[in-house]
Short mmCIF file of C-alpha atoms in Angstrom, two decimals:
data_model
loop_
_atom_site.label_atom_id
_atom_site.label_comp_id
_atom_site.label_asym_id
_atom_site.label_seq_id
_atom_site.Cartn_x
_atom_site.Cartn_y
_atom_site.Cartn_z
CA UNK A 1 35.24 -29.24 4.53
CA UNK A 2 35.73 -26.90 7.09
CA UNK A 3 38.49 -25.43 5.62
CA UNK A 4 37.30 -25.33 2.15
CA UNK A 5 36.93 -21.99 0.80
CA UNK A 6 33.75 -22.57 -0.78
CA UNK A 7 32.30 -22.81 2.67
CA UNK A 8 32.62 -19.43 3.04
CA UNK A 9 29.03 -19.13 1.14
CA UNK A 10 27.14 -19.77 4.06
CA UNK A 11 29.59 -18.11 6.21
CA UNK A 12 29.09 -15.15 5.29
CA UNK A 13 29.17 -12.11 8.28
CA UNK A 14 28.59 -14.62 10.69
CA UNK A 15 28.34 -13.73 14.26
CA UNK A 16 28.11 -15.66 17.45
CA UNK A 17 25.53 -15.38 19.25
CA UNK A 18 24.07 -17.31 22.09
CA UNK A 19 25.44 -20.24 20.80
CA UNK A 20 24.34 -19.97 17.42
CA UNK A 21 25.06 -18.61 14.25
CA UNK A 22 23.21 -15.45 13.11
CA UNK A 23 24.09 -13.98 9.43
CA UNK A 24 24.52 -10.22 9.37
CA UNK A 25 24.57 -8.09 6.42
CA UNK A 26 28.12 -7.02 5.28
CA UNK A 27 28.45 -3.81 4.06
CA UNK A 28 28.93 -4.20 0.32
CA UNK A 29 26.33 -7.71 -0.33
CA UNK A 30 28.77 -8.81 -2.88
CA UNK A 31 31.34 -11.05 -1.97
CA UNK A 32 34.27 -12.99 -3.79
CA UNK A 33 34.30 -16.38 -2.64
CA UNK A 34 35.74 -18.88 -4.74
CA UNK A 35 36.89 -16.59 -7.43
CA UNK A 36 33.16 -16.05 -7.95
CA UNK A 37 30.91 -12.92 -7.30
CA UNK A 38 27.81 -14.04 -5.22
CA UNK A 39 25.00 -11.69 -3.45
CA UNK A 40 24.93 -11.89 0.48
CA UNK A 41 21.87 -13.68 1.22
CA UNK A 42 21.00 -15.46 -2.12
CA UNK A 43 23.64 -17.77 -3.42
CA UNK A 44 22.04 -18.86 -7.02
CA UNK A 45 22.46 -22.77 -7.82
CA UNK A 46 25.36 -21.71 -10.68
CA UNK A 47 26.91 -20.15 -7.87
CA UNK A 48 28.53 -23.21 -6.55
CA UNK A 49 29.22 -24.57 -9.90
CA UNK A 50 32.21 -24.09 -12.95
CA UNK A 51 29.97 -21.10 -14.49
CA UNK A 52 29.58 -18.15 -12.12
CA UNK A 53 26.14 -16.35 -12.86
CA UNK A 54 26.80 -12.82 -14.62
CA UNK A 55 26.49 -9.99 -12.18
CA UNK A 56 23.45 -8.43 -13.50
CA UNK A 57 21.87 -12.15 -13.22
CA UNK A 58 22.96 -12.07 -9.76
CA UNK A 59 21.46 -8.23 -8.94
CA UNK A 60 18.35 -9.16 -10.72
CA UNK A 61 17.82 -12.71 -8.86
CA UNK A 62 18.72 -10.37 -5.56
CA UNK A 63 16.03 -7.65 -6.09
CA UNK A 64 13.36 -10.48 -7.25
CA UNK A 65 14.23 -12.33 -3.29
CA UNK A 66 13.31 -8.85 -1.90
CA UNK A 67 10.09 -8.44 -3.66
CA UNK A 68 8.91 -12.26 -3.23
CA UNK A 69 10.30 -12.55 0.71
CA UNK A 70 7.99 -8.81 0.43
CA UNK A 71 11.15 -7.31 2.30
CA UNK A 72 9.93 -4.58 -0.80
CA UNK A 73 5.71 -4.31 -0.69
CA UNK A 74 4.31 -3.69 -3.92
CA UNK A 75 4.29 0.17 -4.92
CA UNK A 76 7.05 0.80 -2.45
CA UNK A 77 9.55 2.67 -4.60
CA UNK A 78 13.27 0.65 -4.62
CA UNK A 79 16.60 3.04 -4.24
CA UNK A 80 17.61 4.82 -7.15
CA UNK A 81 19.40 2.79 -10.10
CA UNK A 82 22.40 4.93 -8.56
CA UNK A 83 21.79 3.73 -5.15
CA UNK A 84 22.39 0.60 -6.26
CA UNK A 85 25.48 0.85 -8.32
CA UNK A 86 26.83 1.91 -5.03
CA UNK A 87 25.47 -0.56 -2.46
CA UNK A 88 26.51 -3.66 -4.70
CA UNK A 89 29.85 -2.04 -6.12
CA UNK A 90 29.22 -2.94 -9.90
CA UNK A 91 28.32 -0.59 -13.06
CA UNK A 92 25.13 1.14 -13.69
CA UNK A 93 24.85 -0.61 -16.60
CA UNK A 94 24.78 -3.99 -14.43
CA UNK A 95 21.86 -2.50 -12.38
CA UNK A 96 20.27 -1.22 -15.16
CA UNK A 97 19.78 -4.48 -17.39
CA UNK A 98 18.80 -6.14 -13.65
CA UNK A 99 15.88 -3.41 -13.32
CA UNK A 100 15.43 -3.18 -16.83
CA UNK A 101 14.33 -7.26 -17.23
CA UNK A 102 11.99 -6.96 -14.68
CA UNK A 103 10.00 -4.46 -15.76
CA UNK A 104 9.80 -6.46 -18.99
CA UNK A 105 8.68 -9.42 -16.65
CA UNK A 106 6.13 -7.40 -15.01
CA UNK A 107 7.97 -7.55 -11.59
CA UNK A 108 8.92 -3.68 -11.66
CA UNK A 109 6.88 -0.60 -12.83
CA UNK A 110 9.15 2.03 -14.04
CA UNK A 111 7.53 5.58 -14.11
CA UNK A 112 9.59 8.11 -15.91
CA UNK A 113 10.48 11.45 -13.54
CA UNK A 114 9.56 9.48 -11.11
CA UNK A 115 11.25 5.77 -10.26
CA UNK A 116 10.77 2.66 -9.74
CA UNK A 117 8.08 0.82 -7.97
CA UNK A 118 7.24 -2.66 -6.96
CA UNK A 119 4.50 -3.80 -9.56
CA UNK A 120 1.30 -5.39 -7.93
CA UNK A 121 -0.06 -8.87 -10.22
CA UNK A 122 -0.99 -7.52 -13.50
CA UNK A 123 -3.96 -6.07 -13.75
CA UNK A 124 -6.12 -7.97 -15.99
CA UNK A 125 -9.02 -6.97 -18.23
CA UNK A 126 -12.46 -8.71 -19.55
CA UNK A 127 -11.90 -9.08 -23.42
CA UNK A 128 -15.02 -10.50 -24.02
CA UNK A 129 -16.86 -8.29 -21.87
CA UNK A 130 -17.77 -4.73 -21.79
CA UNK A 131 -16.82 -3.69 -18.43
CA UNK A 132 -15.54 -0.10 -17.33
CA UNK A 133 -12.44 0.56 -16.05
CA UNK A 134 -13.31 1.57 -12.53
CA UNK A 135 -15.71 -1.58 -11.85
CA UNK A 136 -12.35 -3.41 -13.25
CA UNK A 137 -10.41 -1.81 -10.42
CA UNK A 138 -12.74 -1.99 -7.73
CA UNK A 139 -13.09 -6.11 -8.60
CA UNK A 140 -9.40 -6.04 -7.80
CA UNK A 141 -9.57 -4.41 -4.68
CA UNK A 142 -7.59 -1.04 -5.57
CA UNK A 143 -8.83 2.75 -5.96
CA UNK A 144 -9.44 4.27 -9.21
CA UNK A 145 -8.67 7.73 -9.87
CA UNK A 146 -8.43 10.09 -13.07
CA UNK A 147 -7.64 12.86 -14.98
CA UNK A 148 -9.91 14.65 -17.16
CA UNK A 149 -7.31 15.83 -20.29
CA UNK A 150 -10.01 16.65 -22.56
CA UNK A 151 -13.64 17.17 -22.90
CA UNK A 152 -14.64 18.95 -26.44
CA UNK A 153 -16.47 18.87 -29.60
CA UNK A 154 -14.95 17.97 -32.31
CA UNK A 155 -14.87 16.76 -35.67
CA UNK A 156 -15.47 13.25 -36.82
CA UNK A 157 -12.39 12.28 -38.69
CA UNK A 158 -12.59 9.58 -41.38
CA UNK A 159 -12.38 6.40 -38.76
CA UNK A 160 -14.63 7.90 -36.49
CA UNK A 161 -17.07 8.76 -39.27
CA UNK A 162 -17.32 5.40 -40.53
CA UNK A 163 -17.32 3.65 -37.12
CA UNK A 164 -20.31 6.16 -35.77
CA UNK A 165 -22.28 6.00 -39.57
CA UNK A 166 -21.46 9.68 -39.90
CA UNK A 167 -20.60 11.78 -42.56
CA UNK A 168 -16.80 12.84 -42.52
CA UNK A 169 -16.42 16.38 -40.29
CA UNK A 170 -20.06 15.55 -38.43
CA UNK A 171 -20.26 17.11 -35.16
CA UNK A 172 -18.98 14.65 -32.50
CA UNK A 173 -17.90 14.93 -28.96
CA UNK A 174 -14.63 13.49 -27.95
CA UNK A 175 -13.13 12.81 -24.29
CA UNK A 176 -9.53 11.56 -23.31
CA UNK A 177 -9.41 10.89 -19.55
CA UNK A 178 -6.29 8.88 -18.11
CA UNK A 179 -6.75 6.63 -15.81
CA UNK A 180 -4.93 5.28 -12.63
CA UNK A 181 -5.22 2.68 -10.36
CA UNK A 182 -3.59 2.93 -6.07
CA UNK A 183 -2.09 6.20 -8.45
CA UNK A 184 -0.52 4.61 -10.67
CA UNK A 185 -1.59 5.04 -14.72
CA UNK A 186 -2.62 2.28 -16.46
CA UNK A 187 -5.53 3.27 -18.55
CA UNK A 188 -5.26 6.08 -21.73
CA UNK A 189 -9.27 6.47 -22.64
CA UNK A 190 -9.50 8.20 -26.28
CA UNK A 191 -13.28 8.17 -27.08
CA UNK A 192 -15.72 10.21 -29.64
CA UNK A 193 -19.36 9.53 -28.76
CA UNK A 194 -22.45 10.07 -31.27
CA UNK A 195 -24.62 13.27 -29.95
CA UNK A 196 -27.30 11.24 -31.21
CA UNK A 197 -27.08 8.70 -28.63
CA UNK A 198 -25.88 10.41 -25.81
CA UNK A 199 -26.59 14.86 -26.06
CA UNK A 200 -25.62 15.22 -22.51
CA UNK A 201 -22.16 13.84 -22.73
CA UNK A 202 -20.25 17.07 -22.22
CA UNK A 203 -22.29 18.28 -19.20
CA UNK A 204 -21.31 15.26 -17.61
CA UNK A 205 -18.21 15.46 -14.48
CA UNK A 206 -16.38 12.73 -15.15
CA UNK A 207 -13.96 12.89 -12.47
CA UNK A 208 -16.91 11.14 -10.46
CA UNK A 209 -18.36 8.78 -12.72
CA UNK A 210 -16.77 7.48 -16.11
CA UNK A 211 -18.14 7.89 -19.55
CA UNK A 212 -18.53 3.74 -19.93
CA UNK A 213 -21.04 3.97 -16.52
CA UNK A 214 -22.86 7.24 -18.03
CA UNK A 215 -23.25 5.80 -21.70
CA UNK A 216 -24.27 2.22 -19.94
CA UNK A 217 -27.19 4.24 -18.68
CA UNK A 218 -27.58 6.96 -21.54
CA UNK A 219 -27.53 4.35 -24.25
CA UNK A 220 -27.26 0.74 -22.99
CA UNK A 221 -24.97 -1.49 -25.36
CA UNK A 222 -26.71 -3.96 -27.18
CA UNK A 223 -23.82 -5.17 -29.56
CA UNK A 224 -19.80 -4.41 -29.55
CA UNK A 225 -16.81 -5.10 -31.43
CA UNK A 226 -13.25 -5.32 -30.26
CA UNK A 227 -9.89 -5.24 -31.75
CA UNK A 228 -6.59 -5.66 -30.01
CA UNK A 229 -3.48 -5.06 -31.46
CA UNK A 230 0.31 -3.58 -30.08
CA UNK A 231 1.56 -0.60 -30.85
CA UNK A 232 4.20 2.02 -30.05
CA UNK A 233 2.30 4.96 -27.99
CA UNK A 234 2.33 8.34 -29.78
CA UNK A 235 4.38 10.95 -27.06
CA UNK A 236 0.70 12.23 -25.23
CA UNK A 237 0.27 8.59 -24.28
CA UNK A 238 3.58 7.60 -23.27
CA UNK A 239 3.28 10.52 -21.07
CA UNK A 240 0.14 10.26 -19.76
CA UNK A 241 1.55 6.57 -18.82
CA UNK A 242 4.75 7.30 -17.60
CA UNK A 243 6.14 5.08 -20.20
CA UNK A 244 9.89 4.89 -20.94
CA UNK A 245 10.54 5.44 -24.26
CA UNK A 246 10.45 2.30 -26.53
CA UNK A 247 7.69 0.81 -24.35
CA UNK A 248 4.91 -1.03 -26.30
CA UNK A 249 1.18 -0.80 -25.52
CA UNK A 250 -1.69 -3.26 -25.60
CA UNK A 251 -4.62 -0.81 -27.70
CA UNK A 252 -7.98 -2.02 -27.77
CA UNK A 253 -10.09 -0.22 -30.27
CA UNK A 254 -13.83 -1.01 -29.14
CA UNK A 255 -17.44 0.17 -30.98
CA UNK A 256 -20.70 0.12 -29.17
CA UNK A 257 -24.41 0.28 -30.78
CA UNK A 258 -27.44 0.73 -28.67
CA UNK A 259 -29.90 -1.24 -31.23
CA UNK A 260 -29.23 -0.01 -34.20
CA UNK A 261 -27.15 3.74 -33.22
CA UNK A 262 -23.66 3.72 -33.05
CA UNK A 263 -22.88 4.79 -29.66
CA UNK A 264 -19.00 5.52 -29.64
CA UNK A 265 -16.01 4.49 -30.64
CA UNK A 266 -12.57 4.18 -27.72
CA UNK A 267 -9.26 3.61 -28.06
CA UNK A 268 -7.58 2.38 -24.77
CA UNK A 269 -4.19 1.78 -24.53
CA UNK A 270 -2.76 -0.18 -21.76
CA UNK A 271 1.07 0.05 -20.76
CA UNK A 272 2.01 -3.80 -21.67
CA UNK A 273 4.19 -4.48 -18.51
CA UNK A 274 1.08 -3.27 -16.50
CA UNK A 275 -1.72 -5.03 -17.97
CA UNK A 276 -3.26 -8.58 -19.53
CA UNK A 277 -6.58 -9.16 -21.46
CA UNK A 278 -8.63 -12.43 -20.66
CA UNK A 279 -11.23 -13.73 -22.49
CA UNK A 280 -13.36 -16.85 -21.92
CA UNK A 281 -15.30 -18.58 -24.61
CA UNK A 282 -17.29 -21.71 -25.60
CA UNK A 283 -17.57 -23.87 -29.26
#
């Protein structure tokens, strides 16, 4: 066996020293070993076997080691898709699909302009409950932040109308706020909100407190209604998100009544590779 090529798996880089055997990174982490390309470090089970892994199986299983052995924290950004090409000498399109199914796994966050980014556990939201955002955050342990994109009257379209009991073109206010979590988006907040039940809404900074906490106390929920579906993001939420173009959103369209008023209606959509709902019920 010593002289069996296929030995050269675990031999690979090897140094002496002391004694004993130390594996060093070569400089290109693909090597061809038994007429088979494996990555330096993590040989895949396949690897020793009749059917060599595909090379973008073989990046993606790589990039998963760092992020589980947390050689790569979550958040930190990874090199550049180009970067890669070049470190593991294969095609963009090889690193691409790697990065690419990853994200779709939940493993990567990929922020348009911007990169890519080890993706902390999915966040997870209360279906069943009406919780805010930033309580949401805080349970988790991260930081929430936001950005105020609008903060208007506005016109009650037909949906609005007949979720709030108003005639069509009442006098609403509407807010859209987008909001983040350790900086990273996750949450596009499109609400109208019944003067009736809350007059003081567009006096209100909410860069400091969020409308779900001010209605909570302006008009406490007695009664809400949830629907969940998927959905393509129009372009003012993919950007808001820094979703990639074909990415698919979790929406949750929610209505509120504090006794028998019609509080507001929301539409959040959730970046699917960055969020789950849970809900929890009984017979």
């Amino acid at each position: 066996m010593k002289n069996d090529p296929c030995s050269a798996v675990a031999r690979i880089g090897r140094a002496a020293d002391g004694g004993k055997q130390a594996i060093t990174p070569p400089q290109n982490p693909f090597a061809r070993t038994c007429g088979k390309d494996i990555i330096f470090g993590f040989a895949p089970d396949s690897a020793m076997s009749d059917t060599p892994q595909p090379l973008y199986l073989q990046v993606k299983h790589y990039l998963l080691a760092q992020i589980q052995s947390g050689a790569w924290r979550v958040h930190e950004r990874l090199p550049s898709e180009h970067a890669l090409t070049a470190q593991f000498g294969v095609s963009r399109m090889t690193v691409n699909r790697a990065v690419r199914e990853l994200a779709d796994e939940g493993r990567l966050v990929r922020l348009q302009g911007v990169g890519t980014f080890v993706a902390p556990p999915k966040a997870q939201s209360a279906l069943f409950e009406v919780r805010g955002i930033a309580e949401e955050i805080a349970r988790r342990g991260g930081t929430h932040s936001c950005r105020v994109l609008l903060l208007a009257r506005a016109e009650a379209d037909a949906p609005t109308a007949l979720a709030l009991n108003l005639p069509q073109g009442a006098a609403v206010f509407r807010s859209i706020i987008a909001h983040s979590e350790n900086g990273v988006p996750i949450q596009y907040e499109d609400r109208w909100v019944n003067p009736a039940a809350a007059p003081d809404y567009l006096a209100q900074d909410f860069t400091r407190t969020t409308p779900h906490d001010y209605l909570s106390a302006a008009a406490p929920f007695s009664e809400g209604e949830h629907i969940v579906e998927a959905a393509l993001p129009p372009k003012a939420v993919a950007a808001a998100l820094a979703m990639a173009r074909g990415e698919p959103c979790l929406v949750v369209e929610r209505r509120t009544w504090s006794g028998s008023v019609a509080v507001t209606r929301v539409r959040l959509w959730f970046a699917a590779g960055r969020y789950r709902l849970q809900g929890r019920f009984a017979a």
